[in-house]
Amino acid sequence: MSSTRTPTGAPGAVPGTDPVTGNTTVGALAPPSRRNTELAMLVFAVLIPVLAMANIGLAKDGSLPPGMLGYGAGLAAIAGIAHLVVRRFAPYADPLMLPIATLLNGLGLVLIWRLDLEPTITTARLGGAMAPNQLIWSAVGVLLFLGVLILLKDHRILQRYTYISMVVALILLISPLFFGEVNGARIWVTIPGVGSLQPGEFAKIVIAVFFAGYLMVKRDALALASRRFMGMYLPRGRDLGPILLVWALSLMILVFETDLGMSLLFFGIFVVMLYVATERTSWIVFGLLLSVSGAVAVASFNSHVGHRVDNWLNPLSLGANGGVTETAQAMYAFGSGGLLGSGLGQGYSRLIGGIATKSDYILATVGEELGLVGLMAVLLLYGLLIQRGLRTALAARDPFGKLLAVGLSGVFALQVFVVAGGVTALIPLTGMTMPFLAQGGSSVIANWALVALLLRISDTARRPAPEPAAGIDAEQTQVVRT
Amino acid sequence: MSELTLTVMRLGFLAVLWLFVIVAVQVIRSDLFGTRVTQRRVAAAGPRRAPDQRAPQGRRQQPPADRSGGRRRRGAPTKLVVTEGSLTGTTVALQGQTITLGRAHDSTIVLDDDYASGRHARIYPDRDGRWIVEDLGSTNGTFLGRSRLTGPMPIEPGSPVRIGKTVIELRK
């Protein structure tokens, strides 16, 4: 947002120059605070889930659901409080992130509530009704969102905790190893009496902080010391150290926790941030080669991962229980939805077997009931949120803020890609949750914190630059009129 | 529920969902506006802007008010503001700690400026609470106002300190 001074009096040199006074400043349009825009979008974002709920109620039993007004008021209260805090503590923050996050969270709640209405997948063994709990988790998530905005005055403070973040991230990543396996993957930490949480969801934020702080200091060494070979800059052998270390760690996650998603996220975010920090394409080539070779090697000897890859390659083959795979069932759901969908509350996503209809496979419900048109809108909402994050990175003035914004939006984008790609059978399915949409407490809490961090950076980035001093240049330069 | 109502609701919901996306994209368009041209003489430009009450204009008129109020007051400055250069808009709170400027990574303000040295200058408070700027033997020099620094000099709030293309000043 630098402003360029043009001490010129020539008429017509700058559009809008007053030929008499002649003193103009040409600069980027200072972004206004846009808080009222955010409020209007928030109202819209609260109304859409309420409409969806009415839609489902009418389709399922011909009457408006009784909890609709209370639910709408609850969502509106959450959004309103969040808006007021943003208005007070981050007045120049991006106007779109909060409404989009609210809309996705609201839609997710409605979809989970809609699936709760299906008795066959809401049995006690599968955990019963999940929407009320999810609403509580969303409120906790928004509380954390408010906490981050109020307590973290400046994102640059996080830079001081670069290596502490590394330690915390490692602890979070390793901790599930000491707890039991759930559904074939060790990604849960169970605290008796409190419940279980997925530390990986929180690790992704801490990792972004560490990589941003680390790469900011080391990027010159990683970018400049290289040899040119076949049109590509090859890094020196010893500079490969960090990427190989992270690769080994991500492979260890894959082998010991059999968590394909977290492993991909962890390594992917490092490659993305390395590329952004150094502008060297060769890192992406190396990253892709390493991750593909690593994944192939692990899939060939680890049965859980191998099984997932098998399902992906042959979705129509019969499973152990004599039915088709879940991958195939999700694809049937997308197919039966068609272009415009079957309508909310009128799909058959209860038929998707297994345990993850409300979490991993919620996108299949979106695809069936809202069709390709609705699914594209939802994916675009994710895209817009990610775009706002990357835009924040472009606008940020400090290198740490830039890298952190890239890292946070990158980790969000990778997660959306991994889940959406898995459900639509583009890549093997991994046990991750669609941010905001899917059922899962850790996920929704962590993602609200992630959005709060992005809003904090964007507030700093979009804050109007202070008026420059009555410059020494201007005093020394005399305009000569002819 | 009749089939017709359900179909209307189904398509209506998709339309509303897309409307949200389209409105969001319209909001983003504001980022793509080109440049703005601000008259520096506020008095001459005042009446012309008055009828236009849109948000961006409201923001434009704020800085001049800041200029008249913020600089003239006396007393200890509370923050350091970068007013020109690639870091324009960065502020650092003055809390009695020494602020270092330069291209070195461990500087308080890391200058991305070809004309700045690794450890270019530092700004620190003396015993009376005045803020002193000192050049640390930089190649291209540090300027306070128009004069090149030869030794530590106290900075008055509002007087520009120039390092390469970067100008900083202390504000209350």
XYZ file of C-alpha atoms in Angstrom:
654
model
C 0.000 0.000 0.000
C 2.792 2.445 -0.662
C 1.698 5.784 -1.934
C 3.517 7.413 -4.778
C 4.020 11.083 -4.630
C 3.715 12.993 -7.881
C 4.771 16.558 -7.456
C 3.666 17.506 -10.904
C 1.371 20.278 -11.967
C 1.037 19.368 -15.610
C -2.673 19.347 -16.444
C -3.876 15.943 -17.447
C -0.806 14.152 -16.164
C -2.910 12.450 -13.524
C -6.622 11.927 -14.031
C -8.497 14.182 -11.700
C -5.597 16.542 -11.055
C -6.822 19.959 -10.174
C -4.847 22.233 -12.501
C -4.866 25.064 -9.967
C -3.651 23.377 -6.800
C -1.758 20.643 -8.610
C -0.747 18.757 -5.476
C -2.045 15.249 -5.684
C -1.183 11.939 -4.148
C -1.745 8.870 -6.271
C -1.932 5.707 -4.220
C -3.768 2.477 -3.831
C -7.339 2.960 -2.768
C -7.205 2.711 0.976
C -9.526 -0.128 1.939
C -12.360 1.170 4.043
C -13.222 -0.826 7.086
C -16.209 -2.570 5.394
C -17.729 -3.626 8.683
C -21.239 -2.778 7.495
C -20.723 -4.960 4.435
C -19.720 -7.744 6.779
C -22.863 -7.237 8.857
C -25.099 -7.424 5.775
C -23.329 -10.570 4.560
C -23.638 -12.087 8.038
C -27.408 -11.559 8.060
C -27.522 -13.284 4.666
C -25.276 -16.077 5.964
C -27.580 -16.723 8.923
C -30.744 -16.679 6.818
C -29.545 -19.346 4.358
C -29.219 -22.161 6.942
C -32.610 -21.187 8.417
C -34.105 -21.434 4.931
C -32.423 -24.806 4.498
C -33.899 -25.989 7.778
C -37.412 -24.884 6.762
C -36.862 -26.634 3.448
C -35.925 -29.918 5.135
C -38.833 -29.737 7.581
C -41.353 -29.126 4.816
C -39.926 -31.909 2.680
C -39.778 -34.490 5.457
C -43.060 -34.005 7.296
C -44.852 -31.083 5.702
C -44.408 -28.616 8.534
C -41.807 -26.131 9.690
C -39.484 -27.765 12.214
C -40.233 -26.606 15.788
C -36.646 -25.755 16.694
C -36.143 -23.563 13.635
C -36.563 -20.146 15.236
C -34.546 -21.009 18.320
C -31.781 -22.479 16.190
C -31.771 -19.463 13.873
C -31.653 -17.115 16.850
C -28.733 -19.098 18.311
C -26.749 -18.897 15.086
C -27.602 -15.195 14.763
C -26.439 -14.552 18.340
C -23.127 -16.339 17.730
C -22.584 -14.425 14.496
C -23.637 -11.125 16.065
C -21.226 -11.418 18.980
C -18.410 -12.391 16.630
C -19.230 -9.395 14.444
C -19.211 -6.953 17.375
C -15.850 -8.243 18.570
C -14.380 -7.949 15.073
C -15.782 -4.417 14.848
C -14.062 -3.527 18.118
C -10.776 -5.440 17.901
C -10.076 -5.853 14.191
C -11.945 -2.987 12.513
C -10.134 -3.212 9.182
C -10.253 -6.991 8.829
C -11.517 -8.671 5.699
C -15.320 -8.414 5.412
C -15.904 -11.832 3.841
C -14.124 -14.410 5.993
C -16.512 -14.258 8.950
C -19.719 -14.468 6.841
C -18.386 -17.357 4.753
C -17.242 -19.267 7.820
C -20.622 -18.639 9.479
C -22.490 -19.834 6.401
C -20.418 -23.009 6.069
C -20.779 -23.744 9.771
C -24.532 -23.122 9.624
C -24.963 -25.292 6.551
C -22.951 -28.028 8.223
C -25.164 -27.883 11.321
C -28.319 -28.108 9.196
C -26.955 -31.050 7.216
C -25.991 -32.912 10.382
C -29.428 -32.154 11.834
C -30.953 -33.430 8.607
C -28.999 -36.689 8.813
C -29.989 -37.018 12.488
C -33.574 -37.294 11.242
C -32.699 -40.630 9.600
C -33.256 -43.279 12.289
C -31.026 -45.884 10.629
C -27.862 -43.811 10.963
C -28.728 -42.183 14.308
C -28.613 -45.298 16.426
C -27.066 -45.206 19.869
C -24.162 -47.327 18.615
C -23.273 -44.624 16.084
C -23.455 -41.891 18.693
C -27.072 -40.784 18.440
C -28.085 -37.281 17.389
C -25.017 -35.190 16.718
C -26.386 -31.758 15.801
C -26.861 -30.488 19.413
C -23.272 -31.397 20.302
C -22.018 -29.887 17.087
C -23.824 -26.643 17.962
C -22.045 -26.597 21.325
C -18.693 -27.252 19.642
C -19.391 -24.436 17.187
C -20.074 -22.082 20.091
C -16.796 -23.171 21.721
C -15.076 -22.576 18.380
C -16.471 -19.057 18.165
C -15.358 -18.456 21.758
C -11.817 -19.427 20.767
C -12.189 -17.168 17.710
C -13.090 -14.267 20.012
C -10.260 -15.153 22.381
C -7.669 -15.081 19.605
C -8.947 -11.738 18.290
C -9.053 -10.119 21.719
C -5.847 -11.511 23.223
C -3.595 -11.535 20.166
C -3.067 -7.862 19.417
C -0.455 -8.401 16.751
C 0.308 -11.571 14.825
C 4.029 -10.760 14.883
C 4.061 -11.827 18.536
C 3.743 -15.414 17.288
C 7.113 -15.054 15.595
C 8.762 -15.137 19.026
C 7.414 -18.622 19.556
C 8.826 -20.188 16.384
C 10.671 -23.062 18.017
C 8.184 -23.461 20.862
C 5.589 -23.957 18.114
C 7.755 -26.682 16.626
C 7.878 -28.534 19.940
C 4.139 -28.091 20.517
C 3.376 -29.310 16.991
C 5.553 -32.389 17.471
C 3.858 -33.190 20.784
C 0.430 -32.777 19.206
C 1.410 -34.994 16.286
C 2.938 -37.728 18.425
C 0.359 -37.761 21.227
C -2.246 -39.966 19.459
C 0.311 -42.792 19.377
C -0.263 -43.381 23.081
C -3.976 -43.915 22.659
C -5.938 -46.674 21.054
C -6.802 -47.149 17.433
C -10.211 -45.867 16.295
C -11.438 -47.073 12.916
C -7.985 -48.166 11.886
C -6.248 -44.835 12.487
C -4.536 -43.431 15.536
C -5.587 -39.799 15.367
C -7.487 -39.421 18.618
C -6.535 -38.425 22.129
C -9.117 -39.643 24.612
C -9.444 -37.852 27.912
C -11.711 -39.900 30.187
C -14.829 -37.990 31.153
C -14.212 -35.123 28.760
C -14.287 -36.816 25.404
C -11.803 -37.254 22.635
C -10.155 -34.782 20.387
C -8.024 -34.836 17.275
C -4.754 -33.037 18.063
C -3.871 -33.020 14.373
C -6.491 -30.357 13.717
C -4.722 -28.013 16.128
C -1.273 -29.109 15.012
C -1.932 -27.761 11.524
C -2.177 -24.194 12.853
C 0.883 -24.479 15.088
C 2.852 -25.998 12.216
C 2.015 -23.027 10.006
C 3.344 -20.688 12.719
C 6.581 -22.673 12.977
C 7.170 -22.921 9.219
C 6.458 -19.196 8.781
C 8.944 -18.221 11.484
C 11.555 -20.701 10.306
C 11.342 -19.957 6.595
C 11.382 -16.214 7.147
C 14.858 -16.491 8.623
C 16.209 -19.266 6.407
C 14.688 -18.479 3.056
C 17.664 -16.601 1.661
C 19.912 -19.601 2.164
C 17.343 -21.923 0.621
C 16.650 -19.634 -2.329
C 20.053 -18.342 -3.357
C 22.469 -21.210 -2.879
C 21.639 -23.393 -5.854
C 23.000 -24.606 -9.151
C 21.161 -24.352 -12.454
C 20.469 -27.685 -14.095
C 18.099 -28.342 -16.996
C 16.325 -25.023 -16.529
C 15.754 -25.704 -12.852
C 17.563 -24.467 -9.796
C 18.836 -27.443 -7.881
C 19.345 -26.822 -4.190
C 22.621 -27.834 -2.596
C 22.674 -31.169 -0.873
C 22.873 -29.794 2.634
C 19.942 -27.441 2.016
C 17.823 -30.494 1.343
C 18.047 -31.277 5.042
C 14.878 -29.576 6.248
C 12.656 -30.920 3.464
C 13.982 -34.456 3.960
C 13.415 -34.181 7.706
C 9.829 -33.031 7.277
C 9.299 -35.760 4.695
C 10.578 -38.394 7.084
C 8.307 -37.072 9.816
C 5.270 -37.123 7.562
C 6.086 -40.686 6.537
C 6.353 -41.635 10.197
C 2.875 -40.200 10.787
C 1.665 -42.294 7.880
C 3.270 -45.506 9.115
C 2.628 -45.272 12.844
C -0.673 -43.414 12.930
C -1.856 -44.554 9.475
C -3.230 -41.077 9.000
C -2.876 -40.399 5.283
C -4.615 -37.026 5.473
C -2.480 -35.512 8.224
C 0.667 -36.811 6.584
C -0.269 -35.198 3.269
C -1.270 -31.966 4.993
C 1.948 -31.777 6.997
C 4.259 -32.354 4.054
C 2.107 -30.401 1.575
C 2.055 -27.269 3.679
C 5.830 -27.341 4.028
C 6.312 -27.604 0.264
C 3.776 -24.826 -0.384
C 5.416 -22.472 2.103
C 8.895 -23.372 0.889
C 7.840 -22.497 -2.646
C 6.246 -19.220 -1.587
C 9.252 -18.260 0.525
C 11.927 -19.059 -2.052
C 10.130 -18.734 -5.426
C 11.939 -21.852 -6.610
C 9.845 -24.284 -8.667
C 12.347 -27.031 -7.999
C 11.014 -27.405 -4.431
C 7.588 -28.327 -5.788
C 9.110 -30.907 -8.129
C 11.113 -32.385 -5.261
C 8.091 -32.312 -2.983
C 5.851 -34.114 -5.448
C 8.512 -36.740 -6.188
C 9.144 -37.351 -2.494
C 5.485 -37.536 -1.496
C 4.501 -39.821 -4.369
C 7.386 -42.195 -3.777
C 6.751 -42.189 -0.049
C 3.030 -42.819 -0.404
C 3.537 -45.643 -2.899
C 6.111 -47.297 -0.678
C 3.926 -47.106 2.430
C 0.772 -48.212 0.595
C 2.541 -51.326 -0.594
C 3.284 -52.665 2.894
C 0.805 -50.997 5.278
C -2.519 -52.818 5.117
C -4.729 -49.910 6.269
C -3.341 -47.486 3.716
C -3.196 -50.212 1.078
C -6.858 -50.962 1.698
C -7.782 -47.323 1.107
C -5.823 -47.283 -2.142
C -7.542 -50.523 -3.206
C -10.969 -48.995 -2.590
C -9.955 -46.025 -4.655
C -8.681 -48.081 -7.589
C -11.563 -50.587 -7.599
C -14.542 -48.877 -5.995
C -17.047 -51.314 -7.476
C -15.412 -54.463 -6.181
C -17.299 -56.209 -3.417
C -16.131 -55.536 0.095
C -15.670 -58.025 2.905
C -19.308 -57.671 3.946
C -20.594 -58.505 0.466
C -21.552 -54.925 -0.375
C -19.827 -52.324 -2.500
C -17.297 -49.976 -0.968
C -18.208 -46.687 0.675
C -16.379 -44.922 -2.127
C -18.808 -46.406 -4.613
C -21.785 -45.539 -2.402
C -20.657 -41.907 -2.232
C -20.342 -41.872 -6.013
C -23.876 -43.288 -6.334
C -25.052 -40.424 -4.111
C -23.413 -37.851 -6.351
C -24.882 -39.570 -9.406
C -28.413 -39.708 -8.050
C -28.205 -36.031 -7.182
C -27.525 -35.100 -10.777
C -27.340 -31.485 -11.819
C -29.949 -29.882 -9.537
C -30.101 -32.409 -6.727
C -32.994 -34.248 -5.144
C -33.851 -31.393 -2.798
C -32.900 -31.010 0.843
C -34.316 -33.791 2.980
C -35.197 -35.928 -0.019
C -31.959 -37.774 -0.642
C -30.892 -41.258 0.374
C -27.484 -40.610 1.844
C -28.513 -42.744 4.838
C -27.657 -45.629 2.543
C -23.962 -44.761 2.622
C -22.726 -47.475 4.907
C -20.208 -47.242 7.670
C -19.859 -44.732 10.402
C -18.843 -41.531 8.717
C -21.965 -40.316 6.913
C -22.087 -37.159 9.006
C -18.391 -36.437 9.002
C -16.179 -37.667 6.177
C -18.988 -38.232 3.694
C -21.095 -35.149 4.368
C -20.063 -33.799 0.996
C -21.890 -36.735 -0.599
C -25.099 -35.526 1.072
C -24.473 -32.034 -0.310
C -23.896 -33.539 -3.743
C -27.039 -35.630 -3.641
C -29.486 -33.148 -2.173
C -28.198 -29.934 -3.745
C -26.799 -31.481 -6.906
C -23.765 -30.389 -8.868
C -25.036 -26.794 -8.780
C -25.149 -26.704 -4.990
C -21.893 -28.615 -4.569
C -20.128 -26.133 -6.827
C -21.523 -23.247 -4.762
C -20.224 -24.847 -1.556
C -16.806 -25.500 -3.100
C -16.746 -21.904 -4.351
C -17.424 -20.724 -0.798
C -14.330 -22.617 0.304
C -12.461 -21.158 -2.653
C -13.508 -17.635 -1.712
C -12.395 -18.127 1.877
C -9.007 -19.397 0.661
C -8.768 -16.550 -1.831
C -9.346 -14.033 0.964
C -6.528 -15.690 2.911
C -4.106 -15.486 -0.002
C -5.196 -11.905 -0.680
C -4.340 -11.152 2.935
C -0.894 -12.630 2.343
C -0.405 -10.363 -0.674
C -1.464 -7.293 1.278
C 0.491 -8.083 4.437
C 3.551 -5.895 4.885
C 5.750 -8.048 7.071
C 7.301 -11.250 5.715
C 6.210 -13.311 8.708
C 2.584 -12.250 8.266
C 2.765 -13.053 4.560
C 4.117 -16.540 5.159
C 1.711 -17.226 8.010
C -1.302 -16.156 5.933
C -0.116 -18.359 3.050
C 0.443 -21.236 5.441
C -2.961 -20.972 7.110
C -4.916 -20.621 3.884
C -2.740 -23.297 2.289
C -3.445 -25.762 5.074
C -7.162 -25.001 4.776
C -7.039 -25.442 0.985
C -5.129 -28.709 1.249
C -7.637 -30.061 3.742
C -10.579 -29.152 1.492
C -8.776 -30.765 -1.439
C -7.903 -33.929 0.446
C -11.468 -34.440 1.704
C -13.327 -33.389 -1.431
C -10.868 -35.342 -3.577
C -11.285 -38.394 -1.360
C -15.097 -38.347 -1.360
C -15.281 -37.811 -5.126
C -12.672 -40.580 -5.628
C -10.068 -38.329 -7.191
C -7.515 -39.486 -4.600
C -7.690 -42.264 -2.007
C -10.009 -41.379 0.843
C -8.413 -40.164 4.035
C -9.981 -39.731 7.415
C -10.225 -35.957 7.523
C -13.127 -33.649 8.095
C -14.433 -31.036 5.712
C -13.671 -27.767 7.523
C -16.795 -26.284 9.196
C -19.175 -28.556 7.284
C -18.494 -31.966 8.763
C -19.356 -33.249 12.212
C -16.372 -33.108 14.551
C -15.595 -30.910 17.531
C -11.822 -30.516 17.150
C -12.168 -29.606 13.516
C -14.714 -26.835 13.964
C -12.850 -25.334 16.951
C -9.496 -25.368 15.186
C -10.905 -23.873 12.022
C -12.525 -20.984 13.889
C -9.123 -20.264 15.448
C -7.547 -20.402 11.983
C -10.057 -17.871 10.638
C -9.403 -15.630 13.660
C -5.654 -15.642 12.908
C -6.302 -14.783 9.255
C -8.612 -11.942 10.327
C -5.919 -10.643 12.674
C -3.339 -10.586 9.870
C -5.790 -9.022 7.452
C -6.662 -6.308 9.960
C -2.991 -5.343 10.134
C -2.616 -5.592 6.377
C -5.672 -3.538 5.456
C -5.248 -0.840 8.099
C -4.795 2.416 6.185
C -1.207 3.614 6.072
C -0.565 6.668 8.202
C -0.302 9.953 6.345
C 3.293 10.480 5.171
C 5.234 13.368 6.612
C 4.960 16.658 4.755
C 7.783 15.217 2.738
C 11.225 16.591 2.372
C 11.000 15.770 -1.339
C 7.983 17.954 -1.821
C 9.668 20.880 -0.155
C 12.797 20.535 -2.171
C 11.056 20.069 -5.497
C 9.763 23.165 -7.151
C 7.123 22.871 -9.834
C 8.174 24.882 -12.852
C 5.232 26.047 -14.884
C 5.607 26.891 -18.527
C -46.385 -30.876 0.623
C -47.138 -30.665 -3.053
C -44.526 -31.603 -5.581
C -44.587 -28.086 -7.003
C -43.815 -26.391 -3.673
C -40.900 -28.722 -3.074
C -39.473 -28.090 -6.543
C -39.783 -24.334 -6.088
C -38.074 -24.558 -2.690
C -35.325 -26.771 -4.060
C -34.502 -24.420 -6.932
C -35.063 -21.372 -4.739
C -32.515 -22.605 -2.221
C -29.914 -23.175 -4.937
C -30.607 -19.671 -6.259
C -30.143 -18.154 -2.792
C -26.904 -20.091 -2.293
C -25.532 -18.810 -5.576
C -26.750 -15.308 -4.804
C -24.555 -15.382 -1.706
C -21.552 -16.436 -3.792
C -22.221 -13.713 -6.358
C -22.658 -11.015 -3.704
C -19.410 -12.182 -2.092
C -17.606 -11.831 -5.421
C -19.049 -8.329 -5.781
C -17.593 -7.459 -2.387
C -14.214 -8.740 -3.538
C -14.371 -6.477 -6.591
C -13.642 -3.546 -4.320
C -10.116 -4.914 -3.958
C -9.581 -4.538 -7.670
C -10.275 -0.816 -7.829
C -7.337 0.952 -9.381
C -5.630 3.844 -7.748
C -7.106 6.793 -5.950
C -6.170 10.392 -6.419
C -6.279 12.493 -3.288
C -6.099 16.257 -3.275
C -3.637 17.341 -0.682
C -5.373 20.707 -0.217
C -8.415 19.634 1.733
C -10.201 22.987 1.677
C -10.263 23.191 -2.117
C -11.548 19.676 -2.500
C -14.121 19.660 0.285
C -17.334 20.813 -1.413
C -16.806 18.585 -4.429
C -16.829 15.424 -2.331
C -19.655 16.317 -0.037
C -22.543 14.756 -2.014
C -20.786 11.430 -2.342
C -21.257 9.500 0.872
C -19.957 6.070 -0.099
C -17.629 4.295 2.255
C -14.319 4.741 0.359
C -14.744 8.493 0.334
C -15.333 8.571 4.049
C -11.968 6.920 4.558
C -10.184 9.455 2.355
C -10.975 12.381 4.533
C -9.651 10.844 7.693
C -5.886 11.232 7.220
C -5.866 15.063 7.024
C -7.652 15.227 10.364
C -5.001 12.944 11.753
C -2.289 15.215 10.408
C -3.471 18.312 12.188
C -4.184 16.581 15.468
C -1.443 14.022 15.843
C 1.691 15.981 15.237
C 1.426 19.248 17.064
C 0.883 17.893 20.552
C 3.891 17.811 22.813
C 5.004 15.042 25.118
C 6.544 11.647 24.774
C 5.889 9.779 21.536
C 4.262 6.347 21.930
C 4.884 4.746 18.581
C 7.209 4.661 15.637
C 5.531 4.792 12.243
C 6.960 3.972 8.831
C 5.547 6.592 6.494
C 7.332 5.802 3.231
C 8.965 2.843 1.579
C 7.910 -0.779 1.190
C 6.982 -1.076 4.872
C 4.651 1.931 4.810
C 2.096 1.685 7.573
C 4.104 -0.510 9.905
C 4.023 0.716 13.472
C 6.123 -0.300 16.444
C 5.103 0.595 19.977
C 7.760 2.516 21.910
C 8.084 0.852 25.277
C 11.528 1.895 26.390
C 13.348 -0.738 24.377
C 15.975 -0.044 21.752
C 14.712 -0.289 18.186
C 17.191 -1.419 15.584
C 16.776 -0.811 11.884
C 18.573 -2.574 9.071
C 18.516 -5.463 6.671
C 19.663 -7.986 9.269
C 16.953 -10.482 10.200
C 17.148 -9.769 13.897
C 16.451 -6.060 13.515
C 13.279 -4.731 15.090
C 12.344 -3.304 11.696
C 13.780 -5.400 8.884
C 14.313 -3.057 5.947
C 13.996 -4.553 2.487
C 15.865 -1.704 0.883
C 18.963 -1.774 -1.319
C 20.214 1.447 0.231
C 20.098 0.193 3.805
C 22.968 -1.513 5.597
C 22.702 -4.697 7.629
C 22.760 -2.813 10.903
C 21.860 0.650 9.814
C 20.649 2.684 12.758
C 19.138 2.387 16.174
C 16.629 4.410 18.129
C 16.765 4.353 21.925
C 15.531 6.393 24.872
C 18.005 8.364 26.957
C 17.683 9.002 30.698
C 15.290 11.925 30.259
C 12.935 9.807 28.177
C 13.867 11.508 24.916
C 14.296 9.256 21.917
C 17.688 9.323 20.271
C 18.557 8.141 16.770
C 22.080 6.957 16.101
C 23.643 5.875 12.841
C 25.559 2.606 13.240
C 28.165 3.352 10.597
C 25.903 2.716 7.647
C 27.118 3.062 4.075
C 24.501 5.467 2.814
C 23.780 7.345 5.988
C 20.750 8.217 8.061
C 19.039 11.558 7.614
C 17.139 13.440 10.265
C 15.141 15.991 8.359
C 17.616 17.082 5.689
C 20.837 16.693 7.614
C 22.937 13.549 7.661
C 23.543 12.188 11.131
C 27.083 12.366 12.422
C 26.327 11.406 16.012
C 23.362 10.541 18.224
C 20.606 13.102 17.825
C 17.291 13.457 19.713
C 14.194 13.061 17.546
C 11.202 15.343 17.933
C 7.836 13.679 17.341
C 6.910 14.189 13.726
C 10.322 14.868 12.264
C 11.129 12.385 9.493
C 14.101 10.044 9.732
C 15.139 8.773 6.314
C 17.017 5.543 5.640
C 17.351 4.785 1.949
C 13.810 4.800 0.599
C 12.250 4.354 4.008
C 11.037 7.253 6.125
C 10.041 6.752 9.727
C 8.815 9.156 12.337
C 7.742 9.100 15.958
C 4.126 9.757 16.760
C 2.244 10.320 19.948
